[in-house]
Coordinates of C-alpha atoms in Angstrom, one line a residue:
M27 CA 15.9 30.9 22.5
E28 CA 19.5 30.6 23.5
S29 CA 20.2 27.8 26.0
Q30 CA 21.8 27.8 29.4
L31 CA 22.8 24.2 28.8
N32 CA 26.3 24.7 30.1
S33 CA 25.6 26.8 33.1
E34 CA 26.9 24.2 35.5
L35 CA 29.6 22.8 33.2
P36 CA 32.3 25.5 32.6
E37 CA 34.2 25.4 29.4
R38 CA 37.9 24.5 29.5
L39 CA 40.2 27.4 28.7
N40 CA 41.7 25.5 25.8
V41 CA 38.5 23.8 24.7
N42 CA 38.7 25.3 21.2
D43 CA 42.0 23.6 20.7
R44 CA 40.7 20.2 21.6
R45 CA 41.1 17.8 18.7
T46 CA 38.1 15.5 18.5
V47 CA 37.6 12.5 16.3
Y48 CA 34.1 11.2 15.6
V49 CA 34.1 7.6 14.3
W50 CA 31.3 7.3 11.7
S51 CA 30.4 6.0 8.3
E52 CA 27.2 5.3 6.4
E53 CA 27.8 1.6 6.5
L54 CA 28.3 1.6 10.3
L55 CA 25.1 3.5 10.7
C56 CA 23.1 1.1 8.5
L57 CA 24.5 -1.9 10.3
C58 CA 23.8 -0.5 13.8
D59 CA 20.3 0.5 12.9
R60 CA 19.6 -3.2 12.6
I61 CA 20.4 -3.9 16.2
R62 CA 17.2 -5.5 17.6
K63 CA 17.7 -4.1 21.1
V64 CA 18.1 -0.5 19.9
P65 CA 16.7 -0.3 16.4
K66 CA 17.4 2.9 14.5
R67 CA 19.2 4.4 17.5
A68 CA 22.4 5.0 15.7
S69 CA 20.7 7.1 13.0
V70 CA 18.7 9.1 15.6
V71 CA 21.8 9.9 17.5
H72 CA 23.8 10.9 14.5
S73 CA 20.9 13.0 13.0
L74 CA 20.6 15.1 16.2
I75 CA 24.4 15.7 16.3
E76 CA 24.1 16.8 12.7
A77 CA 21.1 18.9 13.3
Y78 CA 23.0 20.9 16.0
H79 CA 25.7 21.6 13.3
L80 CA 28.4 19.9 15.4
L81 CA 30.0 17.8 12.6
P82 CA 32.2 20.7 11.2
F83 CA 33.9 20.7 14.6
L84 CA 34.7 17.0 14.5
R85 CA 37.2 15.1 12.4
I86 CA 35.2 12.2 10.9
V87 CA 37.1 8.9 10.8
E88 CA 35.8 5.7 9.4
P89 CA 35.9 2.4 11.4
L90 CA 38.8 0.1 10.8
P91 CA 38.1 -3.1 8.9
V92 CA 37.9 -6.0 11.3
D93 CA 38.0 -9.7 10.7
V94 CA 38.3 -12.8 12.9
A95 CA 42.0 -12.3 13.4
D96 CA 41.3 -8.8 15.0
L97 CA 38.6 -10.2 17.2
I98 CA 40.6 -13.1 18.6
V99 CA 43.0 -10.6 20.2
F100 CA 40.5 -11.0 23.1
H101 CA 37.8 -13.5 22.1
S102 CA 38.5 -17.2 21.6
Q103 CA 38.6 -18.3 18.0
D104 CA 35.9 -21.0 18.5
Y105 CA 33.5 -18.5 20.0
T106 CA 34.2 -15.9 17.3
E107 CA 33.7 -18.4 14.5
C108 CA 30.5 -19.6 16.2
V109 CA 29.0 -16.1 16.3
K110 CA 29.9 -15.6 12.6
T111 CA 28.4 -18.9 11.6
L112 CA 25.2 -18.4 13.6
S113 CA 24.6 -15.0 12.1
T114 CA 24.9 -16.2 8.6
S115 CA 23.4 -19.7 8.9
D116 CA 20.2 -20.6 7.1
D117 CA 19.4 -23.1 9.9
P118 CA 20.9 -21.9 13.2
D119 CA 18.9 -24.7 15.1
K120 CA 21.5 -27.1 13.8
L121 CA 24.1 -25.3 15.9
N122 CA 22.1 -25.2 19.2
E123 CA 24.5 -27.4 21.2
Q124 CA 27.5 -25.4 20.2
A125 CA 25.6 -22.1 20.7
E126 CA 24.5 -23.1 24.2
N127 CA 28.2 -23.5 25.2
Y128 CA 28.8 -19.9 24.3
G129 CA 25.7 -18.3 25.9
L130 CA 24.2 -17.9 22.4
T131 CA 20.8 -19.5 23.0
Y132 CA 19.1 -16.7 25.1
D133 CA 21.1 -14.0 23.4
C134 CA 20.8 -15.8 20.1
P135 CA 22.4 -13.8 17.3
G136 CA 20.2 -13.2 14.3
E137 CA 21.1 -12.5 10.7
G138 CA 23.8 -9.8 10.5
V139 CA 24.8 -9.8 14.1
Y140 CA 28.4 -10.7 13.4
Q141 CA 28.6 -7.9 10.8
Y142 CA 27.4 -5.1 13.1
A143 CA 29.2 -6.4 16.2
A144 CA 32.5 -6.6 14.3
A145 CA 31.9 -3.1 12.7
I146 CA 31.4 -1.6 16.2
C147 CA 34.7 -3.1 17.2
G148 CA 36.3 -1.6 14.2
A149 CA 34.9 1.8 15.2
S150 CA 36.2 1.6 18.7
L151 CA 39.6 0.4 17.5
A152 CA 39.7 3.3 15.1
G153 CA 39.2 5.8 17.9
A154 CA 41.9 4.0 20.0
Q155 CA 44.3 4.1 17.1
C156 CA 43.8 7.8 16.6
L157 CA 44.6 8.4 20.3
N158 CA 47.7 6.2 20.1
E159 CA 48.9 8.1 17.1
N160 CA 48.2 11.5 18.7
L161 CA 45.8 12.4 16.0
C162 CA 43.3 13.7 18.5
D163 CA 42.7 14.4 22.2
V164 CA 39.3 12.9 22.4
A165 CA 37.8 10.1 20.2
I166 CA 34.0 9.4 20.1
N167 CA 32.2 6.2 19.1
W168 CA 28.6 6.4 20.2
T169 CA 27.9 3.0 18.6
G170 CA 30.4 1.4 21.0
G171 CA 30.3 0.4 24.6
W172 CA 29.1 -3.2 24.6
H173 CA 30.6 -4.0 28.0
H174 CA 29.0 -7.4 28.9
A175 CA 30.6 -9.7 26.3
K176 CA 33.2 -12.2 27.7
R177 CA 36.1 -13.9 26.0
D178 CA 34.0 -16.9 24.9
E179 CA 30.5 -16.0 26.0
A180 CA 27.8 -13.6 24.8
S181 CA 25.9 -11.7 27.6
G182 CA 23.4 -8.9 27.8
F183 CA 23.0 -8.8 24.0
C184 CA 26.7 -8.1 23.7
Y185 CA 28.6 -10.4 21.4
F186 CA 32.0 -8.8 21.0
N187 CA 33.6 -6.5 23.6
D188 CA 34.7 -3.5 21.6
I189 CA 35.8 -1.8 24.8
V190 CA 38.3 -4.5 25.8
L191 CA 39.7 -4.5 22.2
A192 CA 40.1 -0.8 22.3
V193 CA 41.8 -0.9 25.7
L194 CA 44.2 -3.5 24.5
K195 CA 45.0 -1.4 21.5
M196 CA 45.6 1.6 23.8
K197 CA 47.9 -0.5 26.0
E198 CA 50.3 -0.6 23.0
K199 CA 51.0 3.1 23.6
F200 CA 50.0 3.8 27.2
N201 CA 51.3 2.0 30.3
R202 CA 48.3 2.7 32.5
V203 CA 44.8 2.9 31.1
L204 CA 41.8 3.8 33.2
Y205 CA 38.4 2.5 32.3
V206 CA 35.3 4.3 33.6
D207 CA 31.8 2.8 33.2
L208 CA 28.7 5.1 33.8
D209 CA 26.1 2.6 32.5
L210 CA 23.2 1.5 34.7
H211 CA 24.6 -2.0 34.5
H212 CA 27.9 -3.3 35.9
G213 CA 30.7 -3.3 33.3
D214 CA 31.3 -7.0 34.1
G215 CA 32.9 -8.0 30.8
V216 CA 35.6 -5.3 30.9
E217 CA 36.3 -5.9 34.6
D218 CA 36.6 -9.7 34.0
A219 CA 39.1 -9.1 31.2
F220 CA 41.4 -7.0 33.4
C221 CA 40.7 -8.0 37.0
A222 CA 44.1 -9.6 37.4
T223 CA 46.4 -6.9 36.0
T224 CA 47.6 -3.5 37.2
K225 CA 47.9 -2.2 33.7
V226 CA 44.2 -1.3 33.5
L227 CA 42.2 0.0 36.4
T228 CA 38.4 -0.3 36.0
V229 CA 35.8 1.9 37.8
S230 CA 32.1 1.1 37.4
L231 CA 29.1 3.0 38.9
H232 CA 26.0 0.9 38.6
K233 CA 22.8 -0.4 40.0
F234 CA 23.4 -3.3 42.4
S235 CA 20.3 -5.1 43.5
A236 CA 19.1 -8.6 44.0
G237 CA 18.0 -10.0 40.7
F238 CA 19.3 -7.1 38.6
F239 CA 21.5 -8.0 35.6
P240 CA 24.3 -9.0 35.6
G241 CA 24.4 -9.5 39.4
S242 CA 28.0 -8.7 39.8
G243 CA 29.9 -5.5 40.9
A244 CA 29.6 -5.7 44.6
L245 CA 31.7 -3.3 46.7
C246 CA 33.9 -6.2 47.8
D247 CA 34.7 -7.2 44.2
V248 CA 38.1 -5.6 43.9
G249 CA 40.0 -7.7 41.5
M250 CA 42.4 -10.6 42.1
G251 CA 46.1 -11.5 42.2
K252 CA 48.3 -8.7 41.0
G253 CA 45.1 -6.8 40.1
K254 CA 43.6 -6.8 43.6
Y255 CA 42.2 -3.3 44.3
Y256 CA 42.5 -2.4 40.6
S257 CA 38.8 -3.1 40.1
V258 CA 36.6 -0.4 41.7
N259 CA 32.9 -1.0 42.0
V260 CA 30.4 1.6 43.2
P261 CA 27.1 -0.2 43.9
L262 CA 24.1 2.1 43.8
Q263 CA 20.4 1.8 44.6
D264 CA 17.4 3.1 42.7
G265 CA 16.6 6.8 42.7
I266 CA 20.0 8.4 42.7
G267 CA 20.0 11.9 41.2
D268 CA 22.5 14.1 39.4
K269 CA 24.1 15.9 42.4
Q270 CA 24.7 12.7 44.4
F271 CA 25.9 10.8 41.3
I272 CA 28.4 13.4 40.3
S273 CA 29.7 14.1 43.9
T274 CA 30.1 10.3 44.4
F275 CA 32.0 10.0 41.2
N276 CA 34.2 12.9 41.8
R277 CA 35.2 11.8 45.3
I278 CA 36.3 8.4 43.9
I279 CA 37.8 9.4 40.6
Q280 CA 40.1 12.1 42.0
K281 CA 41.5 9.5 44.4
V282 CA 41.9 7.1 41.4
K283 CA 43.9 9.8 39.5
E284 CA 46.0 10.6 42.6
R285 CA 47.0 6.9 43.2
Y286 CA 47.0 5.4 39.7
E287 CA 48.1 8.4 37.6
P288 CA 46.5 7.0 34.4
E289 CA 48.0 7.9 31.0
A290 CA 44.8 7.5 29.1
V291 CA 41.1 7.0 29.8
V292 CA 38.2 5.1 28.2
C293 CA 34.7 6.0 29.3
Q294 CA 31.5 4.1 28.6
C295 CA 28.6 6.6 28.7
G296 CA 25.6 4.4 29.0
A297 CA 22.3 6.3 29.0
D298 CA 20.1 3.7 30.7
G299 CA 20.3 5.5 34.0
L300 CA 18.5 8.5 32.6
V301 CA 15.0 9.5 33.5
D302 CA 12.2 7.8 31.5
D303 CA 14.5 4.9 30.4
P304 CA 12.6 1.6 30.4
M305 CA 15.0 0.4 33.1
N306 CA 13.2 2.8 35.4
S307 CA 15.9 2.9 38.0
F308 CA 17.9 6.2 38.4
N309 CA 16.7 9.8 38.3
L310 CA 19.5 11.1 36.2
S311 CA 19.2 13.9 33.6
H312 CA 21.8 14.5 30.9
R313 CA 23.8 16.5 33.5
G314 CA 24.5 13.5 35.7
V315 CA 26.6 11.8 33.1
A316 CA 27.9 15.0 31.6
G317 CA 29.2 16.1 35.0
C318 CA 31.3 13.0 35.2
V319 CA 32.6 13.3 31.7
D320 CA 33.4 16.9 32.3
S321 CA 35.6 15.9 35.2
L322 CA 37.6 13.5 33.0
L323 CA 38.0 16.2 30.3
K324 CA 39.6 18.4 32.9
W325 CA 42.5 16.0 33.1
N326 CA 43.5 16.7 29.5
L327 CA 44.4 13.0 29.0
P328 CA 43.8 11.0 25.8
L329 CA 40.1 10.1 26.2
L330 CA 37.9 7.6 24.3
L331 CA 34.2 8.1 24.7
L332 CA 31.8 5.3 24.0
G333 CA 28.1 4.7 24.0
G334 CA 26.4 1.8 25.8
G335 CA 22.9 1.2 27.2
G336 CA 20.0 3.5 26.5
Y337 CA 16.6 2.2 25.6
N338 CA 14.7 5.5 25.4
T339 CA 16.1 6.5 22.0
P340 CA 15.4 10.2 22.0
N341 CA 16.8 10.7 25.5
T342 CA 19.9 8.7 24.6
A343 CA 20.4 11.0 21.6
R344 CA 19.9 14.0 23.8
L345 CA 22.7 12.9 26.2
W346 CA 25.2 11.9 23.5
T347 CA 24.6 15.1 21.5
F348 CA 25.0 17.1 24.7
L349 CA 28.3 15.3 25.4
T350 CA 29.4 16.0 21.9
G351 CA 28.7 19.7 22.4
L352 CA 30.6 19.6 25.7
V353 CA 33.7 18.0 24.1
T354 CA 33.7 20.4 21.2
G355 CA 33.1 23.4 23.4
K356 CA 29.9 24.4 21.5
L357 CA 27.3 24.1 24.2
K358 CA 26.9 27.9 24.3
C359 CA 25.9 27.8 20.6
M360 CA 23.3 25.1 21.0
P361 CA 19.7 26.2 21.4
I362 CA 17.7 24.3 24.0
D363 CA 15.0 23.8 21.4
I364 CA 15.5 20.7 19.3
P365 CA 16.2 21.8 15.7
E366 CA 13.8 20.4 13.0
H367 CA 15.2 17.3 11.3
N368 CA 14.1 13.9 10.2
Y369 CA 13.4 12.6 13.8
F370 CA 12.1 15.8 15.3
T371 CA 8.7 14.3 16.3
M372 CA 10.4 11.8 18.6
Y373 CA 11.3 14.6 21.0
G374 CA 7.8 15.6 22.1
P375 CA 6.2 16.8 24.1
S376 CA 9.0 19.1 25.3
Y377 CA 11.1 19.3 22.0
E378 CA 14.0 20.4 24.2
L379 CA 17.5 19.0 24.5
S380 CA 17.5 19.3 28.3
L381 CA 16.0 16.6 30.5
T382 CA 14.3 17.1 33.9
P383 CA 15.6 14.7 36.6
G384 CA 13.2 12.0 37.7
N385 CA 11.4 11.8 41.0
R386 CA 11.6 8.2 42.1
K387 CA 12.3 7.7 45.8
N388 CA 16.1 7.9 46.4
E389 CA 17.1 4.7 48.1
N390 CA 20.7 5.9 48.5
T391 CA 21.0 7.4 51.9
S392 CA 23.9 9.8 52.7
E393 CA 25.2 7.3 55.3
N394 CA 25.3 4.4 52.8
I395 CA 27.0 6.5 50.1
K396 CA 29.5 7.8 52.6
S397 CA 30.2 4.2 53.7
V398 CA 30.7 3.1 50.1
I399 CA 33.0 6.0 49.3
N400 CA 35.1 5.5 52.5
Q401 CA 35.7 1.8 51.8
I402 CA 36.7 2.5 48.2
L403 CA 39.1 5.3 49.3
E404 CA 40.6 2.9 51.8
N405 CA 41.0 0.2 49.1
L406 CA 42.6 2.7 46.7
E407 CA 45.5 3.3 49.2
N408 CA 46.7 -0.1 48.0
V409 CA 46.9 1.1 44.4
S410 CA 50.0 2.6 42.8
K411 CA 51.2 3.4 39.4
G412 CA 53.9 0.8 39.6

């Protein structure tokens, strides 16, 4: 049956003219399928995009080759070399003391971690370069979005921060870059990298609760020095649904656009806030994230879309395939029934692309959300494009 997937997401008038790059290669897929936190997720996502016949509407670009010299544009050389050594060492226990200094004991990299983490950075850098060179309007890297990694510290199973590297690449062309983080978790690594500059403004919508990782991203965290008020944090509680998530985002992001006038946007589209994710926190369907991305698409600015969290693999594939359809303007052509393909059985029992929002109790009262929005809007009065 034909879907009504886009009934609440109107197509742009010029959507068929939108040039979209999709960063992908067989090698990238094979490397990312080995990520222990999300095994085979890269192949599941790509296979669903392929099953919906979206690839002909995308320009496929391979990741850029990346070595230590490319990674130390942000990360420290000692840290980068340590990750590389640990992921190739026959006896990583010998390096325990050094690893502990870099947060690499709990998030201990196994064999091949350097290779896949570096390849992901190469993919995000390829997307950023295509935007810089005006080869596309939107670039997509669903293997990217590892937002917790710090300059010299691993965190949250993130080893290299592909987002920061991509933003730095885009700053070579664009004076003001906006970073938007829709992941369930606070985008702490990206915020930390740019919290003292006006050249990048970061916006993160995330769960903020005692004991919830990474524990940062309070409303009062607004940046420092010259970058004060250029870090925007939207702390949310369990149970938020699509309508409230989108309306909160839109109230804030329109003010950001008005005050900051970004020249380019990077958006991390984490899927761990979706219903049935093991994080078990928000009530979002695919429409919650898609509604936010749709608002960014309306700006017609250079846009880099990245993946992120998402530990229910078929639901993550549903979201990122839906977003790919949204960007390419092909939602009307996409049946709601999942096409048969290699991973078809993962989508039971509904076997549909659409997700039904969850029914967890919403701990976000209208009064609390209004108070958060008002404080952020007040803070944004201090932001300018200068």
